[in-house]
Tab-separated table of C-alpha atoms in Angstrom:
chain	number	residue	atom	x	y	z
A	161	UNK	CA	25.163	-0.544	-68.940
A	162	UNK	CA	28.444	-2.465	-70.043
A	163	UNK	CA	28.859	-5.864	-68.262
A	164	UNK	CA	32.306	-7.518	-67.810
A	165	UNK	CA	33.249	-11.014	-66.963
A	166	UNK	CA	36.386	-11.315	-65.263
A	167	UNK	CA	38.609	-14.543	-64.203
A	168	UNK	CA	40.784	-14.471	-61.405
A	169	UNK	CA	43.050	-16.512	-59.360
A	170	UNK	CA	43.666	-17.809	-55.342
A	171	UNK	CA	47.535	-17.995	-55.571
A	172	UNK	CA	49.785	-19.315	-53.198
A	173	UNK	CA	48.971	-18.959	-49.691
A	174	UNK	CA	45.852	-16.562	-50.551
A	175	UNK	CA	44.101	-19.687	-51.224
A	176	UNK	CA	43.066	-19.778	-47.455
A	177	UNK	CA	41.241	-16.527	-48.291
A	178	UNK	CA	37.486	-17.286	-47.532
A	179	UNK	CA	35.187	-16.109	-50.322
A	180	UNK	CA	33.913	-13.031	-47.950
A	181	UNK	CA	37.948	-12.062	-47.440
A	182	UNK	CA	38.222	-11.878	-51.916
A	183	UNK	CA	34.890	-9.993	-51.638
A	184	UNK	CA	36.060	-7.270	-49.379
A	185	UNK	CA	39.550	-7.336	-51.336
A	186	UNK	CA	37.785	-6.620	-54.839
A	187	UNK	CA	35.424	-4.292	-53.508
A	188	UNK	CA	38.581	-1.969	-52.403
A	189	UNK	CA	40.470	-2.508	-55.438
A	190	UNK	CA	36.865	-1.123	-57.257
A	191	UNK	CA	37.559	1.979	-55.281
A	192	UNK	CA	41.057	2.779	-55.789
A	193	UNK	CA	40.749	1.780	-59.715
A	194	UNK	CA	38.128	4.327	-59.446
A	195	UNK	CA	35.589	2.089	-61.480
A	196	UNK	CA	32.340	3.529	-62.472
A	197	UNK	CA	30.399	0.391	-61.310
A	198	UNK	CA	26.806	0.590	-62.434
A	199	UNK	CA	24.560	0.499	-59.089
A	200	UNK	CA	21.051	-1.699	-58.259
A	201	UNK	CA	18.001	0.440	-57.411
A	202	UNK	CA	16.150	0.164	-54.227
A	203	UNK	CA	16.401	1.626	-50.684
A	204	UNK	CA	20.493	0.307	-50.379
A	205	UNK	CA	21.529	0.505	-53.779
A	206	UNK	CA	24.785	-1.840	-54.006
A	207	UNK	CA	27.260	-2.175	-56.958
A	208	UNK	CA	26.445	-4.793	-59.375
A	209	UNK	CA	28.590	-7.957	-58.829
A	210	UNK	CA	28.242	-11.271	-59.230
A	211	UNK	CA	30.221	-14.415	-58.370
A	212	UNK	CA	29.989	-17.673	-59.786
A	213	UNK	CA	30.754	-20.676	-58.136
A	214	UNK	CA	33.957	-20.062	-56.001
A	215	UNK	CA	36.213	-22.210	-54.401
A	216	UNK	CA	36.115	-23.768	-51.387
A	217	UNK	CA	38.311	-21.838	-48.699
A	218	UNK	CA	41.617	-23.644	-48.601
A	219	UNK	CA	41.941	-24.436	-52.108
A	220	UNK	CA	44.136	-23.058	-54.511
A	221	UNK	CA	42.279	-21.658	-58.132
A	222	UNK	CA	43.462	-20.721	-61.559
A	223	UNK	CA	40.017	-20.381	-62.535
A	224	UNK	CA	37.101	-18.148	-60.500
A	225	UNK	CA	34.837	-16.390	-62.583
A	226	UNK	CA	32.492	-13.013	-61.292
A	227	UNK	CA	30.682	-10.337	-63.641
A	228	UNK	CA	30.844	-6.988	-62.858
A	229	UNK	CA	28.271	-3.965	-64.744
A	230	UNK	CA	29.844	-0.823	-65.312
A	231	UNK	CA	27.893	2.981	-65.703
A	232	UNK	CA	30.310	3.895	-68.549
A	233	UNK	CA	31.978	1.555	-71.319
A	234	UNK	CA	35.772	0.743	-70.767
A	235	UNK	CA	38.033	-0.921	-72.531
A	236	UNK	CA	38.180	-5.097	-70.696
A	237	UNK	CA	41.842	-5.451	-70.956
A	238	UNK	CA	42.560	-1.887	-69.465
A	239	UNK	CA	39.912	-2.283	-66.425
A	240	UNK	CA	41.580	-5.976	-65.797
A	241	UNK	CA	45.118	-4.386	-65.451
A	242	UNK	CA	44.064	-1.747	-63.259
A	243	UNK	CA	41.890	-4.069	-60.778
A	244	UNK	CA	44.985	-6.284	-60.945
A	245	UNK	CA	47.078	-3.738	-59.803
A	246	UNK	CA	44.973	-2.695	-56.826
A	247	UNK	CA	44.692	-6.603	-55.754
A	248	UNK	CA	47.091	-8.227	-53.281
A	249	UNK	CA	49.721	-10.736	-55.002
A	250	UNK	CA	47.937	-13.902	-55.005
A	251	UNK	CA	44.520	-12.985	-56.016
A	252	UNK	CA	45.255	-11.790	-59.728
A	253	UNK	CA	42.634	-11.044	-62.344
A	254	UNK	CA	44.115	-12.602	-65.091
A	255	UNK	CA	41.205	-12.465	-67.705
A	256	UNK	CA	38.425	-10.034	-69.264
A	257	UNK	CA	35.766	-10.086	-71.596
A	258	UNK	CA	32.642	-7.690	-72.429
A	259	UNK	CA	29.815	-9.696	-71.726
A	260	UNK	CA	27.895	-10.476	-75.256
A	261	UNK	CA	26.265	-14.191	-74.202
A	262	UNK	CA	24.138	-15.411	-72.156
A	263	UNK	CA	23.435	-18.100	-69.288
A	264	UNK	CA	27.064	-17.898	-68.457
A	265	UNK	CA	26.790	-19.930	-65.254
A	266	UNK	CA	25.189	-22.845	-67.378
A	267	UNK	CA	28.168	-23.354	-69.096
A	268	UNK	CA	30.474	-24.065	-65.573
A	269	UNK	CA	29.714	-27.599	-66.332
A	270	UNK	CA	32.567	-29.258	-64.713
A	271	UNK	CA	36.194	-28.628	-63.095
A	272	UNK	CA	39.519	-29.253	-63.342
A	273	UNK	CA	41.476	-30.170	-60.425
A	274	UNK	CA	44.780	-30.733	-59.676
A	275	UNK	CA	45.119	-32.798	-56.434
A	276	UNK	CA	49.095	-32.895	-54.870
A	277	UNK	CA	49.598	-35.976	-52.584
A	278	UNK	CA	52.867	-35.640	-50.344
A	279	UNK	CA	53.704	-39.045	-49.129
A	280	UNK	CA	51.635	-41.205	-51.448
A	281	UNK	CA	53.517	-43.306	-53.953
A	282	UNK	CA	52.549	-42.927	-57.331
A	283	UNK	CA	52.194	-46.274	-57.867
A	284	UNK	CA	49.850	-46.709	-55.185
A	285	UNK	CA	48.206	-43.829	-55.911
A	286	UNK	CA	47.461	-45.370	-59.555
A	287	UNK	CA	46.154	-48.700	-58.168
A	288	UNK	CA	43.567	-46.725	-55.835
A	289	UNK	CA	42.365	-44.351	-58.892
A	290	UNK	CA	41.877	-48.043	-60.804
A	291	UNK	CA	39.924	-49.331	-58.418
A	292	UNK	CA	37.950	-46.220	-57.788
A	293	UNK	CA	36.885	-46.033	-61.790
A	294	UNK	CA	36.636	-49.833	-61.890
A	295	UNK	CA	33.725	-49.273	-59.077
A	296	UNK	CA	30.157	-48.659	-60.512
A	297	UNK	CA	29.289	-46.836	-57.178
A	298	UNK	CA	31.199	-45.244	-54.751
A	299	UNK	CA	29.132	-43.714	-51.476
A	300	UNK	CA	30.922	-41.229	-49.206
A	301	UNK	CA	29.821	-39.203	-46.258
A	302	UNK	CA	29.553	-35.679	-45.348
A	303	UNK	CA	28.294	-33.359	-42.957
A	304	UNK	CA	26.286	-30.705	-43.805
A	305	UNK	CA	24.300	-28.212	-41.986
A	306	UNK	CA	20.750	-30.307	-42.535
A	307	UNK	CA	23.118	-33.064	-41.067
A	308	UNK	CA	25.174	-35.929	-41.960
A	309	UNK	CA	24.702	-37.041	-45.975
A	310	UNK	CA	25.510	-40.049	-47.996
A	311	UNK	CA	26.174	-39.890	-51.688
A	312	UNK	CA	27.455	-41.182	-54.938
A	313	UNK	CA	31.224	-39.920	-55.590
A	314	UNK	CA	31.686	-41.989	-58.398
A	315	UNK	CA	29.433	-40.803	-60.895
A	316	UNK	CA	29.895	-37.564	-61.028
A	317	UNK	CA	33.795	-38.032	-62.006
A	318	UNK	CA	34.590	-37.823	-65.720
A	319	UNK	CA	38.396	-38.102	-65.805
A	320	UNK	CA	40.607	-39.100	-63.082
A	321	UNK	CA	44.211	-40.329	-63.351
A	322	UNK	CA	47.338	-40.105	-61.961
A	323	UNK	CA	50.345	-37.398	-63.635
A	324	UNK	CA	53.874	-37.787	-64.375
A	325	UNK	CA	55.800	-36.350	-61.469
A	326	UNK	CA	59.194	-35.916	-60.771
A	327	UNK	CA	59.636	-37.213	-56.582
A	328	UNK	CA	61.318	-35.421	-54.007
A	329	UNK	CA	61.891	-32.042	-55.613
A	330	UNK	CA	58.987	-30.365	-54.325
A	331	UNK	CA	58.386	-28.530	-56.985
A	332	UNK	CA	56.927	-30.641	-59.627
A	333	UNK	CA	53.730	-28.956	-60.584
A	334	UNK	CA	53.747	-26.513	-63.333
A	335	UNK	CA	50.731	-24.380	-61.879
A	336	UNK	CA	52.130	-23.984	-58.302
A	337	UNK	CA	52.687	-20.872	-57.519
A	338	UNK	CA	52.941	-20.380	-53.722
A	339	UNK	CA	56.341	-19.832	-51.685
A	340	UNK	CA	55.368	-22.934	-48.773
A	341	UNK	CA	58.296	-25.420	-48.298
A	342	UNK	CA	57.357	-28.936	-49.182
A	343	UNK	CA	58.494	-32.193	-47.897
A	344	UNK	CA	61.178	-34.479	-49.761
A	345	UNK	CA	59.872	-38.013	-50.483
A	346	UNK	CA	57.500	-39.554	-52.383
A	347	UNK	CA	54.297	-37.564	-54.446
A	348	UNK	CA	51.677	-38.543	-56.603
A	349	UNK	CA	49.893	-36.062	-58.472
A	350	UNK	CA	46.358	-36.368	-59.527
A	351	UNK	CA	44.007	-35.112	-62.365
A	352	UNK	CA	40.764	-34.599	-61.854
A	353	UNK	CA	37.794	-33.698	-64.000
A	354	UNK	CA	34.369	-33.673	-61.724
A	355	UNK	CA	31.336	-32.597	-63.313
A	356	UNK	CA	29.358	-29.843	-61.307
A	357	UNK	CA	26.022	-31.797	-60.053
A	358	UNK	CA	23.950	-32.021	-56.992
A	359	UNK	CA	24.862	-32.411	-54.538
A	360	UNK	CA	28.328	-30.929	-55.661
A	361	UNK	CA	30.959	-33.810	-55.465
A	362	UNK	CA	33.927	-32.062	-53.902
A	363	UNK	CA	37.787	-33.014	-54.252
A	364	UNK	CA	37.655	-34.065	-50.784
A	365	UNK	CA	35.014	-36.495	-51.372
A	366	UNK	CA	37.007	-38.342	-54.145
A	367	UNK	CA	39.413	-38.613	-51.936
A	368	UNK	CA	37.054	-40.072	-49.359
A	369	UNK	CA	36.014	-42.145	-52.189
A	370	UNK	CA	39.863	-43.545	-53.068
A	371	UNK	CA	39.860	-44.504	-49.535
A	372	UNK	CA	36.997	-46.328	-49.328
A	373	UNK	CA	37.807	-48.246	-52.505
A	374	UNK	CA	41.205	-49.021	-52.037
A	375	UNK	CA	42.104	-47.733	-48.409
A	376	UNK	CA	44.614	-44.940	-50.023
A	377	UNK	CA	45.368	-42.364	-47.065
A	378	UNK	CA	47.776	-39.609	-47.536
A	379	UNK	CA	50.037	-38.882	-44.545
A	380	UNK	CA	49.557	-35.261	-44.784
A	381	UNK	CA	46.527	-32.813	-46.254
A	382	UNK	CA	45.798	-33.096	-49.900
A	383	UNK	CA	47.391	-29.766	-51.811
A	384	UNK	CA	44.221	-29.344	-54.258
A	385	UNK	CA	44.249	-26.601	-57.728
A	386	UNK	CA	41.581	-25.784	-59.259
A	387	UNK	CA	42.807	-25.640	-63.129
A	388	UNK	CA	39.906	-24.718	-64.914
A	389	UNK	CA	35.848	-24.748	-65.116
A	390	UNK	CA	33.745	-24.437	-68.009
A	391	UNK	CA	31.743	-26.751	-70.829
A	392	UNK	CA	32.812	-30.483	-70.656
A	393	UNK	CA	34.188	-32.679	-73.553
A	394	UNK	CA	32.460	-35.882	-72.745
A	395	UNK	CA	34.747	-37.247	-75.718
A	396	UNK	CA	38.049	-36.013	-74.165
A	397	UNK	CA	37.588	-35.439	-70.776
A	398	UNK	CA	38.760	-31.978	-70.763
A	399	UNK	CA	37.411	-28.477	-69.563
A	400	UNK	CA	37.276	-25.751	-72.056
A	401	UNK	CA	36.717	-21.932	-71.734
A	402	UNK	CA	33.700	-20.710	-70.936
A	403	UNK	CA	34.685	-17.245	-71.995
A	404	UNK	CA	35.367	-18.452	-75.615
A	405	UNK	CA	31.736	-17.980	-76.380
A	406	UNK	CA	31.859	-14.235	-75.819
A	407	UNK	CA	34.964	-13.430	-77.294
A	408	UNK	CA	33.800	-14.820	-80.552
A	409	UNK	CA	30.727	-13.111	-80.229
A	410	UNK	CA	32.885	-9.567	-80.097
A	411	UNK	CA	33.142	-7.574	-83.544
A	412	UNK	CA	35.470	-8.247	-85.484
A	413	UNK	CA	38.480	-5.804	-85.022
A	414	UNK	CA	37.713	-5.697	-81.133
């Protein structure tokens, strides 16, 4: 059995897609790309798939990872650019690799996330993320389904800081990609690297977090990217591929 990791994207307004809407969409575009998906064994045999760690519903991503196994070898690039055609615009597989590593979900250490503010200065924006990393703790609250929790938002950040933006364009960030109309005005841009820990600490829950620390609320929803996940650089800050591993694993010439 060949075993393919593939990355793909929630685009635009297909970023409201709920994780059961991209299953249903990939599923079809198996069919019509007439894949020949390796099956499990059993009484209801069901085509092996896996997803790792998806989005939230609501939030854009340049960076959702699954694994699919296959009953007959094909080339990765090919099988990408036919499941890409048979997906609607939006949700785009934009990356392939044969599988040759292991513990793949091990190395989603952390995310990348790009969080738009419409209506925040950026200078005010700035002084909140200060405070927030000047903090050594900072709780928020959520509710779950065993109930309301409490939790640490602060330590589980490892980079956050506010991005060069150019106001009242409405189009200042170079991974937006959806069609919605934006407000003129003011608009501070965040970057955000969380690591992936439990419980998970959430975009939203920063944001909780800049509030509580430095009462920063944003007129209007958050507009929040995910840019990347994979291994951390404590050093640096940044998220790096977790597909790199496999690709230089591949022989050479492939």
């Amino acid at each position: 059995m060949q075993r393919i990791r593939l990355r793909y994207t929630k685009r635009g307004r297909l970023r409201f897609t709920s994780h059961r809407d991209f299953q249903r969409a990939f599923e079809r575009a198996l069919r019509r790309s007439a894949v020949p998906m390796a099956y499990s064994a059993g009484f209801t045999p069901h085509p092996k798939v896996s997803y790792a760690n998806a989005a939230p519903t609501g939030v854009a991503s340049e960076a959702e990872y699954l694994e699919i196994g296959l009953a007959d070898v094909r080339d990765p690039e090919k099988l990408r650019a036919q499941l890409d055609e048979s997906m609607p615009n939006g949700l785009d597989i934009i990356d392939a690799v044969e599988v040759r590593t292991a513990n793949f979900v091990e190395r989603l250490e952390a995310s990348e996330w790009q969080v738009r503010l419409d209506g925040v200065e950026p200078a005010d924006a700035a002084r909140a993320v200060a405070a927030f990393l000047a903090a050594e703790e900072v709780e928020v609250s959520r509710q779950t389904k065993n109930g309301l929790r409490v939790f640490d938002a602060r330590g589980a950040v490892a980079a956050l800081e506010v991005l060069p933006s150019q106001v009242g364009d409405g189009n200042d960030t170079g991974t937006e990609r959806a069609s919605d109309v934006r407000p003129a005005g003011p608009c501070a841009i965040l970057r955000l690297v969380v690591r992936h820990a439990t419980p998970a600490v959430r975009p939203d829950d920063v944001l909780s977090g800049l509030r509580a620390t430095a009462d920063l609320a944003p007129p209007v929803p958050a507009e929040v990217t995910r840019l990347a996940q994979g291994p951390l650089d404590e050093e640096t800050g940044t998220v790096t591929d977790p597909l790199a591993l496999d690709r230089a694993a591949a022989p050479t010439g492939q």
